[in-house]
Amino acid sequence: MREDAQHALAQVDEARLWRRHVEMARIGAIPNNGVNRAALSDEDIAARTLLISWARARNFGVSVDGIGNLFLRREGRDAVAAPVMTGSHMDSQPRGGRFDGIYGVLAGLEALEAIDAAGLETQRPIEVVAWTNEEGGRFPPCTMGSAVHTGARALEDFLEVKDNDGIVLKDALARTLAATPDAGARAFGSPAAAYIEAHIEQGPRLELEGKTIGVVTGIQGLRWFNIEVSGKTDHAGTTPLKLRKDALRDAIAIINALHELTRDDSDTLRFTVGRMLVTPNSPNSVASHVLFSVDLRHPDRATIDRLGQAVEPAARAAARQCSVKVTPTLHDDPRVFDPGVVDIVEACARELALPCMRLASGASHDAMYMARVCPTGMIFVPCENGVSHNEAENAKPGDLAAGARVLTAVLLELAGR
Ligand code: HGY
Ligand code: MN
Ligand code: MN
């Protein structure tokens, strides 16, 4: 590895990286070491403000696009060249952990600071992105910010989406954009020369195999749906069952039918119903309306296509008394990352003598969309017992710093000197 790159790697500061995770985890902190930092919330705004303060202290540029994606920029020799981008997300699940997403943003900032402290000039600018609403917990679907920035979806598709309290996305977005008035304006679809995202694995493989670095080869496919079951509310004590249009009874029948449809003895397929809203949600009134989510995932394109197409017919066949509306809300095919970027990640990990292995990602990430527009890769680091989307999510300072060093080396390789 070139001497200047080694000098930059030596500037990666494990203590500073850990300290910043601790500071960020105070924003939206919940019991048992968790965080609840919903997209476009006060907590999201506080995290953005803190991140910008660190970037400004280093004189990095700050800009925001129309859905709130936040870009931190270190200039290169060629100011008009497409930047190399890194980053991830700062929003979390309602009972999220201290590392999912935020690690990729802080590792990107750490790499930028290390390159800056080493006084290295790169050919291309380098940018760290904090993508808006990667989780989709408050405003479904997930990976919303990167989908809009890359042109895969239109902002208008999402402005009227409501959260569980009836707040409309466009109002929460306006509040968030107003909170960073000094940020420059960034257009959607600005070109990127390459994208590399660091993230905890959110699975057990690296830990089980004793590896420090995951060289990520791609992401499995996803299909999300909202299924609405509409019936009639009635008195629980007086209405005969044969006269009811019980939306909750039919919703349960549909969910059971979908579990049958997605039965997989190899346990490769992932089927989750994680959200359910029942109306009027009263013990002694028959449910008139149920909305529930469906999250379907598989690494094989034909399988996820076949199952995705079978969801609506299966839901309609299972309903007995009520009407059914099935709305697809996310359609991501399995994605294979750019072999050149994957090779660079592996070469950098090996050059740093870090035990590494290739693996595909079970979780989705903003890299799913960046891979459509530029050569893309990811770097994983282990998390304890593979646990994520849970307050118990944990990672080691040494592993986080090792991932940041590999990220620094990959960024220098991609940005050129
Ligand atoms: O759902 C996912 O895979 C990501 O963690 N948001
Ligand atoms: Mn994530
Ligand atoms: Mn997540």
PDB file of N, CA and C in Angstrom, residues 299-342:
ATOM      1  N   PRO A 299     -32.985 -14.435  -2.410  1.00  0.00           N
ATOM      2  CA  PRO A 299     -31.840 -14.094  -3.271  1.00  0.00           C
ATOM      3  C   PRO A 299     -32.046 -14.448  -4.740  1.00  0.00           C
ATOM      4  N   ASP A 300     -33.031 -15.336  -5.024  1.00  0.00           N
ATOM      5  CA  ASP A 300     -33.210 -15.780  -6.415  1.00  0.00           C
ATOM      6  C   ASP A 300     -34.321 -14.982  -7.111  1.00  0.00           C
ATOM      7  N   ARG A 301     -33.980 -14.424  -8.264  1.00  0.00           N
ATOM      8  CA  ARG A 301     -34.903 -13.525  -8.980  1.00  0.00           C
ATOM      9  C   ARG A 301     -36.216 -14.219  -9.348  1.00  0.00           C
ATOM     10  N   ALA A 302     -36.123 -15.435  -9.900  1.00  0.00           N
ATOM     11  CA  ALA A 302     -37.338 -16.142 -10.355  1.00  0.00           C
ATOM     12  C   ALA A 302     -38.243 -16.465  -9.163  1.00  0.00           C
ATOM     13  N   THR A 303     -37.632 -16.830  -8.039  1.00  0.00           N
ATOM     14  CA  THR A 303     -38.422 -17.193  -6.850  1.00  0.00           C
ATOM     15  C   THR A 303     -39.155 -15.978  -6.289  1.00  0.00           C
ATOM     16  N   ILE A 304     -38.454 -14.869  -6.153  1.00  0.00           N
ATOM     17  CA  ILE A 304     -39.108 -13.692  -5.561  1.00  0.00           C
ATOM     18  C   ILE A 304     -40.161 -13.139  -6.526  1.00  0.00           C
ATOM     19  N   ASP A 305     -39.894 -13.270  -7.836  1.00  0.00           N
ATOM     20  CA  ASP A 305     -40.906 -12.862  -8.824  1.00  0.00           C
ATOM     21  C   ASP A 305     -42.163 -13.721  -8.691  1.00  0.00           C
ATOM     22  N   ARG A 306     -41.963 -15.027  -8.663  1.00  0.00           N
ATOM     23  CA  ARG A 306     -43.098 -15.962  -8.606  1.00  0.00           C
ATOM     24  C   ARG A 306     -43.914 -15.718  -7.341  1.00  0.00           C
ATOM     25  N   LEU A 307     -43.247 -15.612  -6.206  1.00  0.00           N
ATOM     26  CA  LEU A 307     -43.977 -15.428  -4.945  1.00  0.00           C
ATOM     27  C   LEU A 307     -44.632 -14.051  -4.883  1.00  0.00           C
ATOM     28  N   GLY A 308     -43.916 -13.040  -5.388  1.00  0.00           N
ATOM     29  CA  GLY A 308     -44.504 -11.689  -5.385  1.00  0.00           C
ATOM     30  C   GLY A 308     -45.804 -11.655  -6.176  1.00  0.00           C
ATOM     31  N   GLN A 309     -45.816 -12.383  -7.302  1.00  0.00           N
ATOM     32  CA  GLN A 309     -47.033 -12.401  -8.131  1.00  0.00           C
ATOM     33  C   GLN A 309     -48.149 -13.244  -7.511  1.00  0.00           C
ATOM     34  N   ALA A 310     -47.787 -14.115  -6.574  1.00  0.00           N
ATOM     35  CA  ALA A 310     -48.804 -15.013  -5.979  1.00  0.00           C
ATOM     36  C   ALA A 310     -49.475 -14.393  -4.754  1.00  0.00           C
ATOM     37  N   VAL A 311     -48.950 -13.291  -4.251  1.00  0.00           N
ATOM     38  CA  VAL A 311     -49.483 -12.707  -3.006  1.00  0.00           C
ATOM     39  C   VAL A 311     -50.937 -12.276  -3.158  1.00  0.00           C
ATOM     40  N   GLU A 312     -51.244 -11.513  -4.200  1.00  0.00           N
ATOM     41  CA  GLU A 312     -52.617 -10.987  -4.325  1.00  0.00           C
ATOM     42  C   GLU A 312     -53.642 -12.100  -4.530  1.00  0.00           C
ATOM     43  N   PRO A 313     -53.397 -13.045  -5.467  1.00  0.00           N
ATOM     44  CA  PRO A 313     -54.371 -14.135  -5.629  1.00  0.00           C
ATOM     45  C   PRO A 313     -54.570 -14.934  -4.341  1.00  0.00           C
ATOM     46  N   ALA A 314     -53.483 -15.168  -3.623  1.00  0.00           N
ATOM     47  CA  ALA A 314     -53.597 -15.948  -2.371  1.00  0.00           C
ATOM     48  C   ALA A 314     -54.408 -15.172  -1.336  1.00  0.00           C
ATOM     49  N   ALA A 315     -54.212 -13.855  -1.282  1.00  0.00           N
ATOM     50  CA  ALA A 315     -54.957 -13.038  -0.303  1.00  0.00           C
ATOM     51  C   ALA A 315     -56.439 -13.036  -0.634  1.00  0.00           C
ATOM     52  N   ARG A 316     -56.763 -12.900  -1.898  1.00  0.00           N
ATOM     53  CA  ARG A 316     -58.173 -12.868  -2.306  1.00  0.00           C
ATOM     54  C   ARG A 316     -58.847 -14.220  -2.031  1.00  0.00           C
ATOM     55  N   ALA A 317     -58.109 -15.294  -2.298  1.00  0.00           N
ATOM     56  CA  ALA A 317     -58.700 -16.644  -2.116  1.00  0.00           C
ATOM     57  C   ALA A 317     -58.943 -16.926  -0.633  1.00  0.00           C
ATOM     58  N   ALA A 318     -58.131 -16.329   0.240  1.00  0.00           N
ATOM     59  CA  ALA A 318     -58.250 -16.665   1.678  1.00  0.00           C
ATOM     60  C   ALA A 318     -59.365 -15.866   2.352  1.00  0.00           C
ATOM     61  N   ALA A 319     -59.720 -14.700   1.780  1.00  0.00           N
ATOM     62  CA  ALA A 319     -60.739 -13.857   2.422  1.00  0.00           C
ATOM     63  C   ALA A 319     -62.124 -14.499   2.272  1.00  0.00           C
ATOM     64  N   ARG A 320     -62.915 -14.524   3.336  1.00  0.00           N
ATOM     65  CA  ARG A 320     -64.246 -15.150   3.299  1.00  0.00           C
ATOM     66  C   ARG A 320     -65.369 -14.116   3.269  1.00  0.00           C
ATOM     67  N   GLN A 321     -65.228 -13.081   4.079  1.00  0.00           N
ATOM     68  CA  GLN A 321     -66.391 -12.197   4.274  1.00  0.00           C
ATOM     69  C   GLN A 321     -66.131 -10.767   3.792  1.00  0.00           C
ATOM     70  N   CYS A 322     -64.851 -10.427   3.556  1.00  0.00           N
ATOM     71  CA  CYS A 322     -64.507  -9.005   3.358  1.00  0.00           C
ATOM     72  C   CYS A 322     -63.868  -8.778   1.989  1.00  0.00           C
ATOM     73  N   SER A 323     -63.766  -7.454   1.658  1.00  0.00           N
ATOM     74  CA  SER A 323     -63.054  -7.104   0.412  1.00  0.00           C
ATOM     75  C   SER A 323     -61.572  -6.924   0.741  1.00  0.00           C
ATOM     76  N   VAL A 324     -60.740  -7.125  -0.259  1.00  0.00           N
ATOM     77  CA  VAL A 324     -59.283  -7.115  -0.063  1.00  0.00           C
ATOM     78  C   VAL A 324     -58.636  -6.186  -1.089  1.00  0.00           C
ATOM     79  N   LYS A 325     -57.691  -5.353  -0.627  1.00  0.00           N
ATOM     80  CA  LYS A 325     -56.920  -4.503  -1.551  1.00  0.00           C
ATOM     81  C   LYS A 325     -55.436  -4.755  -1.291  1.00  0.00           C
ATOM     82  N   VAL A 326     -54.720  -5.134  -2.319  1.00  0.00           N
ATOM     83  CA  VAL A 326     -53.281  -5.425  -2.183  1.00  0.00           C
ATOM     84  C   VAL A 326     -52.515  -4.348  -2.938  1.00  0.00           C
ATOM     85  N   THR A 327     -51.660  -3.602  -2.232  1.00  0.00           N
ATOM     86  CA  THR A 327     -50.888  -2.515  -2.867  1.00  0.00           C
ATOM     87  C   THR A 327     -49.398  -2.807  -2.765  1.00  0.00           C
ATOM     88  N   PRO A 328     -48.723  -3.083  -3.890  1.00  0.00           N
ATOM     89  CA  PRO A 328     -47.261  -3.244  -3.839  1.00  0.00           C
ATOM     90  C   PRO A 328     -46.622  -1.904  -3.447  1.00  0.00           C
ATOM     91  N   THR A 329     -45.678  -1.914  -2.508  1.00  0.00           N
ATOM     92  CA  THR A 329     -45.042  -0.642  -2.129  1.00  0.00           C
ATOM     93  C   THR A 329     -43.532  -0.650  -2.352  1.00  0.00           C
ATOM     94  N   LEU A 330     -42.966  -1.841  -2.645  1.00  0.00           N
ATOM     95  CA  LEU A 330     -41.521  -1.900  -2.894  1.00  0.00           C
ATOM     96  C   LEU A 330     -41.240  -3.106  -3.799  1.00  0.00           C
ATOM     97  N   HIS A 331     -40.411  -2.882  -4.807  1.00  0.00           N
ATOM     98  CA  HIS A 331     -40.099  -3.979  -5.741  1.00  0.00           C
ATOM     99  C   HIS A 331     -38.618  -3.889  -6.080  1.00  0.00           C
ATOM    100  N   ASP A 332     -37.781  -4.585  -5.339  1.00  0.00           N
ATOM    101  CA  ASP A 332     -36.335  -4.542  -5.585  1.00  0.00           C
ATOM    102  C   ASP A 332     -35.868  -5.937  -5.974  1.00  0.00           C
ATOM    103  N   ASP A 333     -35.295  -6.072  -7.169  1.00  0.00           N
ATOM    104  CA  ASP A 333     -34.774  -7.379  -7.579  1.00  0.00           C
ATOM    105  C   ASP A 333     -33.422  -7.636  -6.920  1.00  0.00           C
ATOM    106  N   PRO A 334     -33.013  -8.901  -6.823  1.00  0.00           N
ATOM    107  CA  PRO A 334     -31.691  -9.192  -6.249  1.00  0.00           C
ATOM    108  C   PRO A 334     -30.626  -8.391  -7.009  1.00  0.00           C
ATOM    109  N   ARG A 335     -29.657  -7.873  -6.268  1.00  0.00           N
ATOM    110  CA  ARG A 335     -28.661  -6.994  -6.884  1.00  0.00           C
ATOM    111  C   ARG A 335     -27.267  -7.564  -6.684  1.00  0.00           C
ATOM    112  N   VAL A 336     -26.495  -7.688  -7.753  1.00  0.00           N
ATOM    113  CA  VAL A 336     -25.090  -8.126  -7.659  1.00  0.00           C
ATOM    114  C   VAL A 336     -24.205  -6.882  -7.767  1.00  0.00           C
ATOM    115  N   PHE A 337     -23.261  -6.714  -6.836  1.00  0.00           N
ATOM    116  CA  PHE A 337     -22.415  -5.520  -6.852  1.00  0.00           C
ATOM    117  C   PHE A 337     -21.342  -5.624  -7.928  1.00  0.00           C
ATOM    118  N   ASP A 338     -20.784  -4.462  -8.267  1.00  0.00           N
ATOM    119  CA  ASP A 338     -19.754  -4.371  -9.312  1.00  0.00           C
ATOM    120  C   ASP A 338     -18.528  -5.207  -8.935  1.00  0.00           C
ATOM    121  N   PRO A 339     -18.167  -6.192  -9.766  1.00  0.00           N
ATOM    122  CA  PRO A 339     -17.046  -7.084  -9.406  1.00  0.00           C
ATOM    123  C   PRO A 339     -15.740  -6.321  -9.154  1.00  0.00           C
ATOM    124  N   GLY A 340     -15.558  -5.214  -9.885  1.00  0.00           N
ATOM    125  CA  GLY A 340     -14.325  -4.441  -9.684  1.00  0.00           C
ATOM    126  C   GLY A 340     -14.268  -3.828  -8.294  1.00  0.00           C
ATOM    127  N   VAL A 341     -15.383  -3.310  -7.838  1.00  0.00           N
ATOM    128  CA  VAL A 341     -15.412  -2.696  -6.495  1.00  0.00           C
ATOM    129  C   VAL A 341     -15.285  -3.788  -5.433  1.00  0.00           C
ATOM    130  N   VAL A 342     -15.968  -4.909  -5.666  1.00  0.00           N
ATOM    131  CA  VAL A 342     -15.881  -6.017  -4.698  1.00  0.00           C
ATOM    132  C   VAL A 342     -14.420  -6.478  -4.574  1.00  0.00           C
TER     133      VAL A 342
END
